[in-house]
mmCIF file with all atom_site columns, C-alpha atoms in Angstrom:
data_model
loop_
_atom_site.group_PDB
_atom_site.id
_atom_site.type_symbol
_atom_site.label_atom_id
_atom_site.label_alt_id
_atom_site.label_comp_id
_atom_site.label_asym_id
_atom_site.label_entity_id
_atom_site.label_seq_id
_atom_site.pdbx_PDB_ins_code
_atom_site.Cartn_x
_atom_site.Cartn_y
_atom_site.Cartn_z
_atom_site.occupancy
_atom_site.B_iso_or_equiv
_atom_site.pdbx_formal_charge
_atom_site.auth_seq_id
_atom_site.auth_comp_id
_atom_site.auth_asym_id
_atom_site.auth_atom_id
_atom_site.pdbx_PDB_model_num
ATOM 1   C CA . UNK A 1 1   ? 1.514   2.897   0.936   1.00 97.00 ? 18  UNK A CA 1
ATOM 2   C CA . UNK A 1 2   ? 2.292   3.579   4.564   1.00 98.00 ? 19  UNK A CA 1
ATOM 3   C CA . UNK A 1 3   ? 4.225   6.679   5.616   1.00 98.00 ? 20  UNK A CA 1
ATOM 4   C CA . UNK A 1 4   ? 7.894   6.588   6.553   1.00 98.00 ? 21  UNK A CA 1
ATOM 5   C CA . UNK A 1 5   ? 8.499   4.175   9.421   1.00 98.00 ? 22  UNK A CA 1
ATOM 6   C CA . UNK A 1 6   ? 11.513  3.626   11.625  1.00 98.00 ? 23  UNK A CA 1
ATOM 7   C CA . UNK A 1 7   ? 12.277  0.601   9.417   1.00 97.00 ? 24  UNK A CA 1
ATOM 8   C CA . UNK A 1 8   ? 12.472  2.907   6.364   1.00 97.00 ? 25  UNK A CA 1
ATOM 9   C CA . UNK A 1 9   ? 14.570  5.517   8.148   1.00 97.00 ? 26  UNK A CA 1
ATOM 10  C CA . UNK A 1 10  ? 17.084  2.900   9.371   1.00 97.00 ? 27  UNK A CA 1
ATOM 11  C CA . UNK A 1 11  ? 17.223  0.806   6.165   1.00 97.00 ? 28  UNK A CA 1
ATOM 12  C CA . UNK A 1 12  ? 15.588  -2.286  7.666   1.00 97.00 ? 29  UNK A CA 1
ATOM 13  C CA . UNK A 1 13  ? 12.994  -4.623  6.122   1.00 97.00 ? 30  UNK A CA 1
ATOM 14  C CA . UNK A 1 14  ? 10.437  -6.223  8.413   1.00 97.00 ? 31  UNK A CA 1
ATOM 15  C CA . UNK A 1 15  ? 7.183   -8.115  8.244   1.00 97.00 ? 32  UNK A CA 1
ATOM 16  C CA . UNK A 1 16  ? 6.731   -7.921  12.037  1.00 97.00 ? 33  UNK A CA 1
ATOM 17  C CA . UNK A 1 17  ? 3.359   -6.620  13.215  1.00 97.00 ? 34  UNK A CA 1
ATOM 18  C CA . UNK A 1 18  ? 4.939   -4.336  15.828  1.00 96.00 ? 35  UNK A CA 1
ATOM 19  C CA . UNK A 1 19  ? 8.244   -2.622  16.361  1.00 95.00 ? 36  UNK A CA 1
ATOM 20  C CA . UNK A 1 20  ? 8.533   -0.195  13.465  1.00 97.00 ? 37  UNK A CA 1
ATOM 21  C CA . UNK A 1 21  ? 6.146   2.732   14.044  1.00 98.00 ? 38  UNK A CA 1
ATOM 22  C CA . UNK A 1 22  ? 5.845   5.766   11.831  1.00 98.00 ? 39  UNK A CA 1
ATOM 23  C CA . UNK A 1 23  ? 8.430   8.486   12.261  1.00 98.00 ? 40  UNK A CA 1
ATOM 24  C CA . UNK A 1 24  ? 7.227   12.043  12.776  1.00 98.00 ? 41  UNK A CA 1
ATOM 25  C CA . UNK A 1 25  ? 7.936   12.595  9.077   1.00 98.00 ? 42  UNK A CA 1
ATOM 26  C CA . UNK A 1 26  ? 5.801   9.526   8.264   1.00 98.00 ? 43  UNK A CA 1
ATOM 27  C CA . UNK A 1 27  ? 2.895   10.878  10.322  1.00 98.00 ? 44  UNK A CA 1
ATOM 28  C CA . UNK A 1 28  ? 3.085   14.187  8.472   1.00 98.00 ? 45  UNK A CA 1
ATOM 29  C CA . UNK A 1 29  ? 3.269   12.393  5.097   1.00 98.00 ? 46  UNK A CA 1
ATOM 30  C CA . UNK A 1 30  ? 0.178   10.318  5.896   1.00 98.00 ? 47  UNK A CA 1
ATOM 31  C CA . UNK A 1 31  ? -1.748  13.322  7.185   1.00 98.00 ? 48  UNK A CA 1
ATOM 32  C CA . UNK A 1 32  ? -0.881  15.189  3.979   1.00 97.00 ? 49  UNK A CA 1
ATOM 33  C CA . UNK A 1 33  ? -2.161  12.244  1.922   1.00 97.00 ? 50  UNK A CA 1
ATOM 34  C CA . UNK A 1 34  ? -5.413  12.470  3.856   1.00 97.00 ? 51  UNK A CA 1
ATOM 35  C CA . UNK A 1 35  ? -5.653  16.181  3.077   1.00 96.00 ? 52  UNK A CA 1
ATOM 36  C CA . UNK A 1 36  ? -5.147  15.418  -0.627  1.00 95.00 ? 53  UNK A CA 1
ATOM 37  C CA . UNK A 1 37  ? -8.007  12.898  -0.434  1.00 96.00 ? 54  UNK A CA 1
ATOM 38  C CA . UNK A 1 38  ? -10.299 15.039  1.740   1.00 95.00 ? 55  UNK A CA 1
ATOM 39  C CA . UNK A 1 39  ? -12.699 15.743  -1.139  1.00 93.00 ? 56  UNK A CA 1
ATOM 40  C CA . UNK A 1 40  ? -13.526 12.033  -1.114  1.00 94.00 ? 57  UNK A CA 1
ATOM 41  C CA . UNK A 1 41  ? -14.278 11.668  2.612   1.00 94.00 ? 58  UNK A CA 1
ATOM 42  C CA . UNK A 1 42  ? -18.058 11.397  2.107   1.00 94.00 ? 59  UNK A CA 1
ATOM 43  C CA . UNK A 1 43  ? -17.641 8.956   -0.796  1.00 94.00 ? 60  UNK A CA 1
ATOM 44  C CA . UNK A 1 44  ? -15.364 6.395   0.897   1.00 96.00 ? 61  UNK A CA 1
ATOM 45  C CA . UNK A 1 45  ? -16.989 3.005   1.463   1.00 95.00 ? 62  UNK A CA 1
ATOM 46  C CA . UNK A 1 46  ? -14.005 1.263   3.072   1.00 97.00 ? 63  UNK A CA 1
ATOM 47  C CA . UNK A 1 47  ? -10.613 1.992   4.538   1.00 98.00 ? 64  UNK A CA 1
ATOM 48  C CA . UNK A 1 48  ? -8.751  -1.312  4.687   1.00 98.00 ? 65  UNK A CA 1
ATOM 49  C CA . UNK A 1 49  ? -5.313  -1.703  6.244   1.00 98.00 ? 66  UNK A CA 1
ATOM 50  C CA . UNK A 1 50  ? -2.544  -4.215  6.709   1.00 98.00 ? 67  UNK A CA 1
ATOM 51  C CA . UNK A 1 51  ? -2.253  -5.481  10.301  1.00 98.00 ? 68  UNK A CA 1
ATOM 52  C CA . UNK A 1 52  ? 1.210   -3.941  10.744  1.00 98.00 ? 69  UNK A CA 1
ATOM 53  C CA . UNK A 1 53  ? 1.642   -1.072  13.200  1.00 98.00 ? 70  UNK A CA 1
ATOM 54  C CA . UNK A 1 54  ? 2.974   1.341   10.574  1.00 98.00 ? 71  UNK A CA 1
ATOM 55  C CA . UNK A 1 55  ? -0.010  0.829   8.255   1.00 98.00 ? 72  UNK A CA 1
ATOM 56  C CA . UNK A 1 56  ? -2.552  1.215   11.060  1.00 98.00 ? 73  UNK A CA 1
ATOM 57  C CA . UNK A 1 57  ? -0.851  4.453   12.125  1.00 98.00 ? 74  UNK A CA 1
ATOM 58  C CA . UNK A 1 58  ? -0.877  5.598   8.490   1.00 98.00 ? 75  UNK A CA 1
ATOM 59  C CA . UNK A 1 59  ? -4.609  4.894   8.172   1.00 98.00 ? 76  UNK A CA 1
ATOM 60  C CA . UNK A 1 60  ? -5.295  6.862   11.358  1.00 98.00 ? 77  UNK A CA 1
ATOM 61  C CA . UNK A 1 61  ? -3.312  9.858   10.059  1.00 98.00 ? 78  UNK A CA 1
ATOM 62  C CA . UNK A 1 62  ? -4.923  9.675   6.602   1.00 98.00 ? 79  UNK A CA 1
ATOM 63  C CA . UNK A 1 63  ? -8.346  9.613   8.252   1.00 98.00 ? 80  UNK A CA 1
ATOM 64  C CA . UNK A 1 64  ? -7.410  12.569  10.459  1.00 98.00 ? 81  UNK A CA 1
ATOM 65  C CA . UNK A 1 65  ? -6.123  14.516  7.443   1.00 98.00 ? 82  UNK A CA 1
ATOM 66  C CA . UNK A 1 66  ? -9.324  13.739  5.515   1.00 97.00 ? 83  UNK A CA 1
ATOM 67  C CA . UNK A 1 67  ? -11.622 14.558  8.375   1.00 97.00 ? 84  UNK A CA 1
ATOM 68  C CA . UNK A 1 68  ? -13.018 11.028  8.007   1.00 97.00 ? 85  UNK A CA 1
ATOM 69  C CA . UNK A 1 69  ? -14.796 9.765   11.122  1.00 94.00 ? 86  UNK A CA 1
ATOM 70  C CA . UNK A 1 70  ? -15.549 6.188   10.032  1.00 94.00 ? 87  UNK A CA 1
ATOM 71  C CA . UNK A 1 71  ? -13.677 3.068   11.046  1.00 97.00 ? 88  UNK A CA 1
ATOM 72  C CA . UNK A 1 72  ? -11.009 1.061   9.270   1.00 98.00 ? 89  UNK A CA 1
ATOM 73  C CA . UNK A 1 73  ? -10.900 -2.669  8.579   1.00 98.00 ? 90  UNK A CA 1
ATOM 74  C CA . UNK A 1 74  ? -7.757  -4.736  9.172   1.00 98.00 ? 91  UNK A CA 1
ATOM 75  C CA . UNK A 1 75  ? -7.192  -7.328  6.435   1.00 98.00 ? 92  UNK A CA 1
ATOM 76  C CA . UNK A 1 76  ? -4.260  -9.745  6.617   1.00 98.00 ? 93  UNK A CA 1
ATOM 77  C CA . UNK A 1 77  ? -4.118  -9.963  2.803   1.00 98.00 ? 94  UNK A CA 1
ATOM 78  C CA . UNK A 1 78  ? -2.605  -6.440  2.791   1.00 98.00 ? 95  UNK A CA 1
ATOM 79  C CA . UNK A 1 79  ? 0.323   -7.499  5.010   1.00 98.00 ? 96  UNK A CA 1
ATOM 80  C CA . UNK A 1 80  ? 3.971   -6.994  4.150   1.00 97.00 ? 97  UNK A CA 1
ATOM 81  C CA . UNK A 1 81  ? 5.817   -9.579  2.063   1.00 97.00 ? 98  UNK A CA 1
ATOM 82  C CA . UNK A 1 82  ? 6.940   -12.575 4.128   1.00 97.00 ? 99  UNK A CA 1
ATOM 83  C CA . UNK A 1 83  ? 10.692  -11.942 4.263   1.00 97.00 ? 100 UNK A CA 1
ATOM 84  C CA . UNK A 1 84  ? 11.888  -15.225 5.800   1.00 97.00 ? 101 UNK A CA 1
ATOM 85  C CA . UNK A 1 85  ? 15.553  -15.085 6.853   1.00 97.00 ? 102 UNK A CA 1
ATOM 86  C CA . UNK A 1 86  ? 15.827  -11.433 5.720   1.00 97.00 ? 103 UNK A CA 1
ATOM 87  C CA . UNK A 1 87  ? 13.235  -10.203 8.221   1.00 98.00 ? 104 UNK A CA 1
ATOM 88  C CA . UNK A 1 88  ? 14.586  -7.368  10.415  1.00 98.00 ? 105 UNK A CA 1
ATOM 89  C CA . UNK A 1 89  ? 17.745  -7.237  8.347   1.00 98.00 ? 106 UNK A CA 1
ATOM 90  C CA . UNK A 1 90  ? 19.173  -4.535  6.106   1.00 98.00 ? 107 UNK A CA 1
ATOM 91  C CA . UNK A 1 91  ? 17.194  -3.778  2.962   1.00 95.00 ? 108 UNK A CA 1
ATOM 92  C CA . UNK A 1 92  ? 20.497  -3.962  1.063   1.00 95.00 ? 109 UNK A CA 1
ATOM 93  C CA . UNK A 1 93  ? 20.754  -7.715  1.860   1.00 96.00 ? 110 UNK A CA 1
ATOM 94  C CA . UNK A 1 94  ? 17.346  -8.531  0.322   1.00 93.00 ? 111 UNK A CA 1
ATOM 95  C CA . UNK A 1 95  ? 17.694  -10.481 -2.948  1.00 92.00 ? 112 UNK A CA 1
ATOM 96  C CA . UNK A 1 96  ? 16.688  -8.486  -6.036  1.00 87.00 ? 113 UNK A CA 1
ATOM 97  C CA . UNK A 1 97  ? 14.268  -11.232 -7.086  1.00 87.00 ? 114 UNK A CA 1
ATOM 98  C CA . UNK A 1 98  ? 11.752  -12.334 -4.460  1.00 86.00 ? 115 UNK A CA 1
ATOM 99  C CA . UNK A 1 99  ? 11.511  -16.078 -4.725  1.00 86.00 ? 116 UNK A CA 1
ATOM 100 C CA . UNK A 1 100 ? 10.622  -18.974 -2.450  1.00 89.00 ? 117 UNK A CA 1
ATOM 101 C CA . UNK A 1 101 ? 14.101  -20.407 -3.102  1.00 92.00 ? 118 UNK A CA 1
ATOM 102 C CA . UNK A 1 102 ? 15.402  -17.602 -0.833  1.00 95.00 ? 119 UNK A CA 1
ATOM 103 C CA . UNK A 1 103 ? 12.709  -18.266 1.779   1.00 96.00 ? 120 UNK A CA 1
ATOM 104 C CA . UNK A 1 104 ? 10.764  -15.152 0.724   1.00 96.00 ? 121 UNK A CA 1
ATOM 105 C CA . UNK A 1 105 ? 7.149   -14.901 -0.381  1.00 96.00 ? 122 UNK A CA 1
ATOM 106 C CA . UNK A 1 106 ? 7.281   -14.861 -4.197  1.00 96.00 ? 123 UNK A CA 1
ATOM 107 C CA . UNK A 1 107 ? 6.609   -11.535 -5.893  1.00 95.00 ? 124 UNK A CA 1
ATOM 108 C CA . UNK A 1 108 ? 3.698   -12.902 -7.944  1.00 95.00 ? 125 UNK A CA 1
ATOM 109 C CA . UNK A 1 109 ? 1.996   -14.251 -4.805  1.00 96.00 ? 126 UNK A CA 1
ATOM 110 C CA . UNK A 1 110 ? 2.121   -10.734 -3.338  1.00 96.00 ? 127 UNK A CA 1
ATOM 111 C CA . UNK A 1 111 ? 0.235   -9.411  -6.365  1.00 96.00 ? 128 UNK A CA 1
ATOM 112 C CA . UNK A 1 112 ? -2.338  -12.217 -6.219  1.00 97.00 ? 129 UNK A CA 1
ATOM 113 C CA . UNK A 1 113 ? -2.863  -11.641 -2.492  1.00 97.00 ? 130 UNK A CA 1
ATOM 114 C CA . UNK A 1 114 ? -3.495  -7.904  -2.899  1.00 97.00 ? 131 UNK A CA 1
ATOM 115 C CA . UNK A 1 115 ? -5.773  -8.497  -5.876  1.00 98.00 ? 132 UNK A CA 1
ATOM 116 C CA . UNK A 1 116 ? -7.835  -10.999 -3.845  1.00 97.00 ? 133 UNK A CA 1
ATOM 117 C CA . UNK A 1 117 ? -8.105  -8.446  -1.087  1.00 97.00 ? 134 UNK A CA 1
ATOM 118 C CA . UNK A 1 118 ? -9.155  -5.562  -3.321  1.00 96.00 ? 135 UNK A CA 1
ATOM 119 C CA . UNK A 1 119 ? -11.958 -7.419  -5.052  1.00 96.00 ? 136 UNK A CA 1
ATOM 120 C CA . UNK A 1 120 ? -13.499 -8.426  -1.696  1.00 97.00 ? 137 UNK A CA 1
ATOM 121 C CA . UNK A 1 121 ? -14.589 -4.828  -1.061  1.00 97.00 ? 138 UNK A CA 1
ATOM 122 C CA . UNK A 1 122 ? -17.236 -2.980  -3.036  1.00 94.00 ? 139 UNK A CA 1
ATOM 123 C CA . UNK A 1 123 ? -17.314 0.737   -3.704  1.00 93.00 ? 140 UNK A CA 1
ATOM 124 C CA . UNK A 1 124 ? -14.601 3.343   -3.279  1.00 95.00 ? 141 UNK A CA 1
ATOM 125 C CA . UNK A 1 125 ? -11.934 1.966   -0.971  1.00 96.00 ? 142 UNK A CA 1
ATOM 126 C CA . UNK A 1 126 ? -8.628  3.131   0.415   1.00 97.00 ? 143 UNK A CA 1
ATOM 127 C CA . UNK A 1 127 ? -6.134  0.317   1.023   1.00 98.00 ? 144 UNK A CA 1
ATOM 128 C CA . UNK A 1 128 ? -3.024  0.887   3.133   1.00 98.00 ? 145 UNK A CA 1
ATOM 129 C CA . UNK A 1 129 ? -0.282  -1.630  2.398   1.00 98.00 ? 146 UNK A CA 1
ATOM 130 C CA . UNK A 1 130 ? 3.435   -1.901  1.644   1.00 97.00 ? 147 UNK A CA 1
ATOM 131 C CA . UNK A 1 131 ? 5.897   -1.231  -1.164  1.00 96.00 ? 148 UNK A CA 1
ATOM 132 C CA . UNK A 1 132 ? 6.526   -4.759  -2.485  1.00 95.00 ? 149 UNK A CA 1
ATOM 133 C CA . UNK A 1 133 ? 2.916   -5.989  -2.406  1.00 97.00 ? 150 UNK A CA 1
ATOM 134 C CA . UNK A 1 134 ? 1.648   -2.809  -4.118  1.00 97.00 ? 151 UNK A CA 1
ATOM 135 C CA . UNK A 1 135 ? 4.389   -3.024  -6.744  1.00 96.00 ? 152 UNK A CA 1
ATOM 136 C CA . UNK A 1 136 ? 3.514   -6.701  -7.301  1.00 96.00 ? 153 UNK A CA 1
ATOM 137 C CA . UNK A 1 137 ? -0.172  -5.824  -7.760  1.00 97.00 ? 154 UNK A CA 1
ATOM 138 C CA . UNK A 1 138 ? 0.690   -3.107  -10.296 1.00 97.00 ? 155 UNK A CA 1
ATOM 139 C CA . UNK A 1 139 ? 2.890   -5.608  -12.175 1.00 96.00 ? 156 UNK A CA 1
ATOM 140 C CA . UNK A 1 140 ? 0.099   -8.199  -12.162 1.00 96.00 ? 157 UNK A CA 1
ATOM 141 C CA . UNK A 1 141 ? -2.308  -5.687  -13.715 1.00 96.00 ? 158 UNK A CA 1
ATOM 142 C CA . UNK A 1 142 ? 0.298   -4.539  -16.263 1.00 95.00 ? 159 UNK A CA 1
ATOM 143 C CA . UNK A 1 143 ? 1.348   -8.109  -17.039 1.00 95.00 ? 160 UNK A CA 1
ATOM 144 C CA . UNK A 1 144 ? 4.959   -7.383  -16.052 1.00 94.00 ? 161 UNK A CA 1
ATOM 145 C CA . UNK A 1 145 ? 7.481   -9.691  -14.424 1.00 92.00 ? 162 UNK A CA 1
ATOM 146 C CA . UNK A 1 146 ? 9.362   -8.533  -11.359 1.00 92.00 ? 163 UNK A CA 1
ATOM 147 C CA . UNK A 1 147 ? 12.561  -8.153  -13.404 1.00 91.00 ? 164 UNK A CA 1
ATOM 148 C CA . UNK A 1 148 ? 10.771  -5.723  -15.742 1.00 89.00 ? 165 UNK A CA 1
ATOM 149 C CA . UNK A 1 149 ? 9.466   -3.461  -12.992 1.00 86.00 ? 166 UNK A CA 1
ATOM 150 C CA . UNK A 1 150 ? 12.640  -1.873  -11.630 1.00 84.00 ? 167 UNK A CA 1
ATOM 151 C CA . UNK A 1 151 ? 11.443  1.632   -12.468 1.00 88.00 ? 168 UNK A CA 1
ATOM 152 C CA . UNK A 1 152 ? 8.188   1.403   -10.529 1.00 93.00 ? 169 UNK A CA 1
ATOM 153 C CA . UNK A 1 153 ? 8.630   3.443   -7.360  1.00 92.00 ? 170 UNK A CA 1
ATOM 154 C CA . UNK A 1 154 ? 5.997   3.233   -4.617  1.00 95.00 ? 171 UNK A CA 1
ATOM 155 C CA . UNK A 1 155 ? 7.001   6.094   -2.331  1.00 96.00 ? 172 UNK A CA 1
ATOM 156 C CA . UNK A 1 156 ? 6.067   6.378   1.345   1.00 97.00 ? 173 UNK A CA 1
ATOM 157 C CA . UNK A 1 157 ? 2.501   7.695   1.817   1.00 96.00 ? 174 UNK A CA 1
ATOM 158 C CA . UNK A 1 158 ? 1.956   7.594   -1.951  1.00 96.00 ? 175 UNK A CA 1
ATOM 159 C CA . UNK A 1 159 ? -1.267  6.762   -3.739  1.00 96.00 ? 176 UNK A CA 1
ATOM 160 C CA . UNK A 1 160 ? -1.739  4.146   -6.409  1.00 97.00 ? 177 UNK A CA 1
ATOM 161 C CA . UNK A 1 161 ? -5.257  4.426   -7.824  1.00 96.00 ? 178 UNK A CA 1
ATOM 162 C CA . UNK A 1 162 ? -6.783  1.396   -9.529  1.00 96.00 ? 179 UNK A CA 1
ATOM 163 C CA . UNK A 1 163 ? -10.186 0.948   -11.119 1.00 94.00 ? 180 UNK A CA 1
ATOM 164 C CA . UNK A 1 164 ? -10.840 -2.703  -10.257 1.00 94.00 ? 181 UNK A CA 1
ATOM 165 C CA . UNK A 1 165 ? -14.110 -2.784  -12.215 1.00 91.00 ? 182 UNK A CA 1
ATOM 166 C CA . UNK A 1 166 ? -12.146 -2.222  -15.436 1.00 92.00 ? 183 UNK A CA 1
ATOM 167 C CA . UNK A 1 167 ? -8.732  -3.485  -14.208 1.00 93.00 ? 184 UNK A CA 1
ATOM 168 C CA . UNK A 1 168 ? -7.186  -0.143  -15.086 1.00 93.00 ? 185 UNK A CA 1
ATOM 169 C CA . UNK A 1 169 ? -4.355  1.617   -13.268 1.00 95.00 ? 186 UNK A CA 1
ATOM 170 C CA . UNK A 1 170 ? -5.107  5.329   -12.829 1.00 94.00 ? 187 UNK A CA 1
ATOM 171 C CA . UNK A 1 171 ? -1.955  6.404   -10.968 1.00 95.00 ? 188 UNK A CA 1
ATOM 172 C CA . UNK A 1 172 ? 1.171   4.747   -9.558  1.00 95.00 ? 189 UNK A CA 1
ATOM 173 C CA . UNK A 1 173 ? 3.043   5.876   -6.444  1.00 95.00 ? 190 UNK A CA 1
ATOM 174 C CA . UNK A 1 174 ? 1.851   9.476   -6.684  1.00 94.00 ? 191 UNK A CA 1
ATOM 175 C CA . UNK A 1 175 ? 2.088   11.990  -3.878  1.00 93.00 ? 192 UNK A CA 1
ATOM 176 C CA . UNK A 1 176 ? -0.555  14.147  -5.581  1.00 91.00 ? 193 UNK A CA 1
ATOM 177 C CA . UNK A 1 177 ? -3.727  13.423  -7.503  1.00 90.00 ? 194 UNK A CA 1
ATOM 178 C CA . UNK A 1 178 ? -5.005  15.515  -10.388 1.00 91.00 ? 195 UNK A CA 1
ATOM 179 C CA . UNK A 1 179 ? -8.307  17.342  -10.131 1.00 91.00 ? 196 UNK A CA 1
ATOM 180 C CA . UNK A 1 180 ? -9.537  15.201  -13.021 1.00 92.00 ? 197 UNK A CA 1
ATOM 181 C CA . UNK A 1 181 ? -8.779  11.967  -11.153 1.00 91.00 ? 198 UNK A CA 1
ATOM 182 C CA . UNK A 1 182 ? -10.371 13.282  -7.946  1.00 90.00 ? 199 UNK A CA 1
ATOM 183 C CA . UNK A 1 183 ? -13.527 14.084  -9.925  1.00 87.00 ? 200 UNK A CA 1
ATOM 184 C CA . UNK A 1 184 ? -13.539 10.601  -11.468 1.00 86.00 ? 201 UNK A CA 1
ATOM 185 C CA . UNK A 1 185 ? -13.100 8.957   -8.094  1.00 88.00 ? 202 UNK A CA 1
ATOM 186 C CA . UNK A 1 186 ? -15.768 11.100  -6.412  1.00 84.00 ? 203 UNK A CA 1
ATOM 187 C CA . UNK A 1 187 ? -18.321 10.260  -9.126  1.00 82.00 ? 204 UNK A CA 1
ATOM 188 C CA . UNK A 1 188 ? -18.119 6.523   -8.364  1.00 73.00 ? 205 UNK A CA 1
#
């Protein structure tokens, strides 16, 4: 997930491409994530990011922290949830259930969209996306409904590791990765 943005720090939700850059804290978070992943820098096949400013900035900081000199790919399927009338409003006003009846992209469609994106890319990939779509993807893989996933927390600049070959979740919303998981990922 992207690092802290000005939308996060002010309690706003937005699917706008521009206007909510990373805060200084968010840049540091993303750079730290890159440092955590630095052992993988020579194994990475793809870095794929949402087209939003905050995710592109996150990818750049992760790459800097990793010492990765390759390029990233922008993929619209990683974009933020379409928020309809709640866009650029307070996060507290967002309905608890994300449904088209509220003019919002349904939760399940978020999960399907991210899944479609992930299986397009072969090899070891880093995807930079957003809280709701990542949570929806995790729920899809765990066969959970949105109402059953209240405890899943996808923190800013956190890592959710998924083995798409075996459809297995390896970590959810973690700010650290175990040595064992790093070894497993680097052997791919």
